[in-house]
mmCIF file of C-alpha atoms in Angstrom:
data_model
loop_
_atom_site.group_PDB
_atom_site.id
_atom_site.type_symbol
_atom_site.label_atom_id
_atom_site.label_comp_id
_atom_site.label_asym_id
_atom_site.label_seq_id
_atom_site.Cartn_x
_atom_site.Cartn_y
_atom_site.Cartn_z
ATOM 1 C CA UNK E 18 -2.436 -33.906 1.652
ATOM 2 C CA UNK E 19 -1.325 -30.417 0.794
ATOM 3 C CA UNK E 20 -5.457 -28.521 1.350
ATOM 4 C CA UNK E 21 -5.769 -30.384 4.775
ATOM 5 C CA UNK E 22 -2.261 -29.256 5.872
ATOM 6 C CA UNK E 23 -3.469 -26.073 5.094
ATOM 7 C CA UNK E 24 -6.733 -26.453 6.496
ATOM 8 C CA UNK E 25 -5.122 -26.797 9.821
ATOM 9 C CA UNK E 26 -2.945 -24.040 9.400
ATOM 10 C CA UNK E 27 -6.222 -21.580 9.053
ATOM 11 C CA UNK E 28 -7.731 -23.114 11.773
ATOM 12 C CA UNK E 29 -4.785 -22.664 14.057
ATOM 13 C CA UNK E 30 -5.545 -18.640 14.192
ATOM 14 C CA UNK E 31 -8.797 -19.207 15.648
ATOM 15 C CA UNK E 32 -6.739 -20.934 18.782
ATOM 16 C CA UNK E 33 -4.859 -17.783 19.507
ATOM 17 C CA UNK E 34 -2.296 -19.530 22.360
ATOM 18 C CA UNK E 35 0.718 -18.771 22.782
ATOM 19 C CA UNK E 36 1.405 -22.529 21.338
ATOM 20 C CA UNK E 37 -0.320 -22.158 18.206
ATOM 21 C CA UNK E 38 1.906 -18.752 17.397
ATOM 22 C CA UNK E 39 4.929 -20.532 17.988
ATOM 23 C CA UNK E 40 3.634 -23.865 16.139
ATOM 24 C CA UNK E 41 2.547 -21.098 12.735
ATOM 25 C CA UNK E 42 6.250 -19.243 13.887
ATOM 26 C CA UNK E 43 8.119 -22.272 12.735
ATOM 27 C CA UNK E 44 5.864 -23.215 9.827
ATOM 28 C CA UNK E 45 7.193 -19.992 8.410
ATOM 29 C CA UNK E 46 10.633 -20.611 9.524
ATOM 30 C CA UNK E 47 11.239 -23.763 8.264
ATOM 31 C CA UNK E 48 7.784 -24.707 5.483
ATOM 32 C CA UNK E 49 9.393 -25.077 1.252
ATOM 33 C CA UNK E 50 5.683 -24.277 0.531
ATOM 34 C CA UNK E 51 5.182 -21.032 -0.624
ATOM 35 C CA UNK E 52 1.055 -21.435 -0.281
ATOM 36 C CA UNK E 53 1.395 -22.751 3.460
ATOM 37 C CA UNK E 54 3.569 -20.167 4.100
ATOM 38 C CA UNK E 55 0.817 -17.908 2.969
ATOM 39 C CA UNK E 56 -1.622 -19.509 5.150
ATOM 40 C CA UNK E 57 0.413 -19.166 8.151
ATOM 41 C CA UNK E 58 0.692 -15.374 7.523
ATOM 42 C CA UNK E 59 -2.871 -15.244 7.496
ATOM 43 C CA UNK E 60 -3.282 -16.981 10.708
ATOM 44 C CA UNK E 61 -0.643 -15.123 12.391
ATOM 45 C CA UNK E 62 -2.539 -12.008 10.967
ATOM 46 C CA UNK E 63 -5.796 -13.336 12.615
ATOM 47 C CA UNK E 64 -4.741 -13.461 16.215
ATOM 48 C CA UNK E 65 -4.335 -10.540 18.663
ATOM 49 C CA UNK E 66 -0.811 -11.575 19.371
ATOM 50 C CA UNK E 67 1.916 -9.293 19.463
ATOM 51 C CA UNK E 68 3.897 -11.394 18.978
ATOM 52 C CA UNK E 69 2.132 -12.471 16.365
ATOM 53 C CA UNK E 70 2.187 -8.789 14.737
ATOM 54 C CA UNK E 71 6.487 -9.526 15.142
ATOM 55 C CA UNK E 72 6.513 -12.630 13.292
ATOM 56 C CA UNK E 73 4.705 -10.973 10.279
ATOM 57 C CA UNK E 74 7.083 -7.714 10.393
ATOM 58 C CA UNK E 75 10.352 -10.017 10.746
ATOM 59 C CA UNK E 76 8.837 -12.512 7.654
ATOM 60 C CA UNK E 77 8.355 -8.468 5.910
ATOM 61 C CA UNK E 78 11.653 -7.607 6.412
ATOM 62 C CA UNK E 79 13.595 -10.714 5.365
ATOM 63 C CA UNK E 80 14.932 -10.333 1.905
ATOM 64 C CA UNK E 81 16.144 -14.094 1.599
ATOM 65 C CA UNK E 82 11.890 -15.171 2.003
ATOM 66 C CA UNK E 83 9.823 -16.036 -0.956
ATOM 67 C CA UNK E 84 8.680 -12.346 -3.133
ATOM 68 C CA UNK E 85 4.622 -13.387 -2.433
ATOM 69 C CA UNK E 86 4.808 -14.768 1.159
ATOM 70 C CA UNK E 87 6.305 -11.499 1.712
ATOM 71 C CA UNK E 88 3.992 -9.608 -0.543
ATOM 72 C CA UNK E 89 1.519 -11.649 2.086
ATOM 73 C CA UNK E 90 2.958 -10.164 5.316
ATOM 74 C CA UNK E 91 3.155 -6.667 4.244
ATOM 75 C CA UNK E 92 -0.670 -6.585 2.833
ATOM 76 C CA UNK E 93 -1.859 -8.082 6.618
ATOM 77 C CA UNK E 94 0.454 -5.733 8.411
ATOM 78 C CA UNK E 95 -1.758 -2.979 6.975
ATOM 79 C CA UNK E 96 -4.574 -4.845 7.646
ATOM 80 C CA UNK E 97 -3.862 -4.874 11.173
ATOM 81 C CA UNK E 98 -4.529 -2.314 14.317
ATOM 82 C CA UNK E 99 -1.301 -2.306 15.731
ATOM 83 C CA UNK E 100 0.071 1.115 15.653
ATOM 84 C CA UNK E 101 3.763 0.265 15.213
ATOM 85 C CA UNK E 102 3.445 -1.400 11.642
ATOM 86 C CA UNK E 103 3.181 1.836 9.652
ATOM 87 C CA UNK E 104 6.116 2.702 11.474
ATOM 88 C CA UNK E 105 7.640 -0.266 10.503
ATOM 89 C CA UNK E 106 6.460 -0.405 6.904
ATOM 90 C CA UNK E 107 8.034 3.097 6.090
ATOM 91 C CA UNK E 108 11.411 2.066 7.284
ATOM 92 C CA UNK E 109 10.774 -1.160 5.122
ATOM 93 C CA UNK E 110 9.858 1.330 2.273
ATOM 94 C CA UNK E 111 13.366 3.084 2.642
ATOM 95 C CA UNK E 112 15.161 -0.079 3.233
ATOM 96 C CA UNK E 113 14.238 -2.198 0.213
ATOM 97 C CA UNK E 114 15.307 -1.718 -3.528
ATOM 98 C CA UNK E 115 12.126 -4.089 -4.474
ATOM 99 C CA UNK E 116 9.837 -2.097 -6.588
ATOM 100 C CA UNK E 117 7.256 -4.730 -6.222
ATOM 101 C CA UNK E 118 7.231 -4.974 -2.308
ATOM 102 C CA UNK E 119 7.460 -1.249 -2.033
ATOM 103 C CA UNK E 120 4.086 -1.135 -4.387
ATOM 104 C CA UNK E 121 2.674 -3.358 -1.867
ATOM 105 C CA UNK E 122 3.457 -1.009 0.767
ATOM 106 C CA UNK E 123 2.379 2.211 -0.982
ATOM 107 C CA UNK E 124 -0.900 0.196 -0.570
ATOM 108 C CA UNK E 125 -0.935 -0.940 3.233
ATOM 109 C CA UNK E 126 0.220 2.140 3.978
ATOM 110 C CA UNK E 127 -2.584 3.710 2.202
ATOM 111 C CA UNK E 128 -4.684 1.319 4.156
ATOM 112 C CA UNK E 129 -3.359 2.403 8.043
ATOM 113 C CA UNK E 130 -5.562 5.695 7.739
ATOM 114 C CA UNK E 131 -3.711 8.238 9.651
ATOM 115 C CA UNK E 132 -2.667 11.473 9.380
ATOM 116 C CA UNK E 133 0.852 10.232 9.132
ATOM 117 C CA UNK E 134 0.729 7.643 6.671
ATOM 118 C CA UNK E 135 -1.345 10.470 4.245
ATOM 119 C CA UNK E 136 1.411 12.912 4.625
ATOM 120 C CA UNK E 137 4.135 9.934 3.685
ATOM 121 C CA UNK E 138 2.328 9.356 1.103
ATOM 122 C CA UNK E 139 2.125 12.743 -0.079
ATOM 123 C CA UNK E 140 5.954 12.920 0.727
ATOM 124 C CA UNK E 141 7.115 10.005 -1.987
ATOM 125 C CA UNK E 142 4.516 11.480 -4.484
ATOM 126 C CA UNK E 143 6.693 14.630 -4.563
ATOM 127 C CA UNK E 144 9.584 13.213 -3.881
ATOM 128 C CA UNK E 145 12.111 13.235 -7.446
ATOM 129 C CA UNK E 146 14.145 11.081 -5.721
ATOM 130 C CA UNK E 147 11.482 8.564 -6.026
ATOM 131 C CA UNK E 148 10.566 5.984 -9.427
ATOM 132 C CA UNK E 149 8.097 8.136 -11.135
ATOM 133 C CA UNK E 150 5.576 4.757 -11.392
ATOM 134 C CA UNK E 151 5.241 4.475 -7.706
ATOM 135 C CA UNK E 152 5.536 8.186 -7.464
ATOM 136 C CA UNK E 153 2.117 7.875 -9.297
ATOM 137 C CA UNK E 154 1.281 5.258 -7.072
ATOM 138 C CA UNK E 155 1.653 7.385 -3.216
ATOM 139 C CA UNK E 156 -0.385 9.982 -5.250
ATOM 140 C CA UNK E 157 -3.131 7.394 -6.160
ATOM 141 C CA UNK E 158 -3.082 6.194 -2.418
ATOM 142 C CA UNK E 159 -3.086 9.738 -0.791
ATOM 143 C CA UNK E 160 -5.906 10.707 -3.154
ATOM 144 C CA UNK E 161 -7.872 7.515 -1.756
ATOM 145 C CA UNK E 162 -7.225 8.423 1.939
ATOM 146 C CA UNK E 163 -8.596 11.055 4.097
ATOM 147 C CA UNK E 164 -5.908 13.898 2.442
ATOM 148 C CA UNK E 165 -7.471 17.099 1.923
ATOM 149 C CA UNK E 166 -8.534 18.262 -1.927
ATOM 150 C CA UNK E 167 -6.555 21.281 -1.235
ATOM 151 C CA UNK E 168 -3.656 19.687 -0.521
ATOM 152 C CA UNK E 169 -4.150 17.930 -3.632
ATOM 153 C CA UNK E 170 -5.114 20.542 -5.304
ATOM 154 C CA UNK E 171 -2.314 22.710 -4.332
ATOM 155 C CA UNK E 172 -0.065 20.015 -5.727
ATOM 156 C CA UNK E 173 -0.670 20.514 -9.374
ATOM 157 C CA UNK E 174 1.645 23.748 -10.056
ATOM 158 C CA UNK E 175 4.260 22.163 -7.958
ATOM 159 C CA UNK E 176 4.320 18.924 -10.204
ATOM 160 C CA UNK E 177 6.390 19.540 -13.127
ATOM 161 C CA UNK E 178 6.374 16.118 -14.749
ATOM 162 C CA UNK E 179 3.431 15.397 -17.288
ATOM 163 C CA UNK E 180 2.913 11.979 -16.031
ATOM 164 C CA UNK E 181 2.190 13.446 -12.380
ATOM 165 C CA UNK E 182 0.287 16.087 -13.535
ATOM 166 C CA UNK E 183 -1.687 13.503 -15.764
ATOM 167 C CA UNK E 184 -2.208 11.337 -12.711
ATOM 168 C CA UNK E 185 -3.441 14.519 -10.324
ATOM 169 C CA UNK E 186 -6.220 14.775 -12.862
ATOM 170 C CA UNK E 187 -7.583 11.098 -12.641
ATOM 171 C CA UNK E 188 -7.219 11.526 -8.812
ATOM 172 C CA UNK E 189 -8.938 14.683 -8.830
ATOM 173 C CA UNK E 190 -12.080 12.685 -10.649
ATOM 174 C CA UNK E 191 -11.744 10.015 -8.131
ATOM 175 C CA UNK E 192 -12.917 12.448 -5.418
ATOM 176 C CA UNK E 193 -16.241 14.204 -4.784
ATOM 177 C CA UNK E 194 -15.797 17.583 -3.770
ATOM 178 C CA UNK E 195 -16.523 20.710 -5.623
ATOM 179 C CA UNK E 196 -12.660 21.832 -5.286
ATOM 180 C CA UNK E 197 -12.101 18.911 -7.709
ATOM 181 C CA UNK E 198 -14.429 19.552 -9.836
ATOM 182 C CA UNK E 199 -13.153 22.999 -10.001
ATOM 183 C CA UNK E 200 -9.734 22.307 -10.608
ATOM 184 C CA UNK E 201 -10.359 20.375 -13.219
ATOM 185 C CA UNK E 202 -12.612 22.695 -15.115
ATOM 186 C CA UNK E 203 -9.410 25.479 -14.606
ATOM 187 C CA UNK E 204 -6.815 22.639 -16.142
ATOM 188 C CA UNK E 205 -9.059 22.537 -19.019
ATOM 189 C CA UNK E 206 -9.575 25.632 -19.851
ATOM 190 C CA UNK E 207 -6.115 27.343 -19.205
ATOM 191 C CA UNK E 208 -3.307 24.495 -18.725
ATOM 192 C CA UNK E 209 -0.623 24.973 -21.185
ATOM 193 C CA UNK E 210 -0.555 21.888 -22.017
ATOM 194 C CA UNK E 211 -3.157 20.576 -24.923
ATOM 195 C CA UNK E 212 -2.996 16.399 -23.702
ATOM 196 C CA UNK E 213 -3.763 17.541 -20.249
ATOM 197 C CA UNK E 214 -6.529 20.228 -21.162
ATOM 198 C CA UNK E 215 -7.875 16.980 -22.942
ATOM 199 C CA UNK E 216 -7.085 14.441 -20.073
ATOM 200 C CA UNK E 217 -9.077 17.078 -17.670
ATOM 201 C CA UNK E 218 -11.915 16.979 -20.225
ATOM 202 C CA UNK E 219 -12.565 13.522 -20.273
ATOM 203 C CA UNK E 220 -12.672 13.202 -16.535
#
């Protein structure tokens, strides 16, 4: 039965031997299931293994692996303490031409809460070498994490695309400082731009 096989695959994280990594380690390897598969992540993600932690990365990394069991491994790497996943998740970033996994790791990124992962973040919003939709998607992030307002705020003359700018004014509402407030009071009064004066407004 498919729910008790993966019954005992949840339960195996809260074992946490060396025997029970290697036991989820193959499930991965060698499972056609797609939702066991995701199960195993989760227990993998659940135990203070590194080796664990290397399972997960390598299952990230491999291209050949079902798109949501890898959507799965990226979302618990950034779930996870271990220092040397944001490293790892940045190289992923720059390694993979999958918009979809990169979203996801815009997002566990977002979720490591570092002053390194906010300034990456910050780095692909500006970047023009970057798809403007996950452009937008860094500067959603970066707004959500512990990046300064006038960092942000500072960013606004620098973007030059109307979608970015657009998207620095809903981020701007998202936060709760008076520099925020204030910078979008000056947008609508003085931005050249009439759909952005308006955007600014509404916010």
């Amino acid at each position: 039965d498919g729910e008790v096989r993966e019954q005992a695959v949840f339960w195996l994280s809260q074992v946490g031997t060396e025997r029970s990594v290697n036991a989820l380690d193959s499930i991965l390897q060698f499972s056609k299931d797609p939702e066991l598969s995701k199960k195993a992540v989760f227990a993998l993600s659940q135990t203070r293994s590194p080796k664990a932690q290397g399972i997960i990365r390598d299952l990230a990394g491999r291209e050949n692996a079902d798109q949501e069991v890898r959507e799965q491994a990226v979302f618990w790497l950034g779930q996870s303490r271990d220092t040397g996943n944001a490293e790892f998740l940045r190289g992923l970033y720059t390694r993979t031409g999958n918009a979809e996994l990169k979203e996801k790791i815009l997002f566990s990124i977002s979720q490591v809460r570092s002053p390194a992962s906010d300034q990456w973040l910050m780095d692909v919003a500006t970047s023009s070498k970057e798809d403007i939709e996950l452009r937008k998607k860094a500067l959603f992030w970066a707004g959500q994490s512990r990046t300064s307002v006038a960092d942000l705020v500072s960013l606004y003359d620098r973007m030059k695309e109307p979608e970015m700018r657009e998207q620095l004014i809903f981020v701007y509402s998202q936060r709760r400082e008076p520099a925020a407030v204030d910078k979008l009071m000056q947008v609508a009064r003085s931005d050249t731009d009439k759909e952005l004066r308006k955007k600014a407004i509404f916010w």
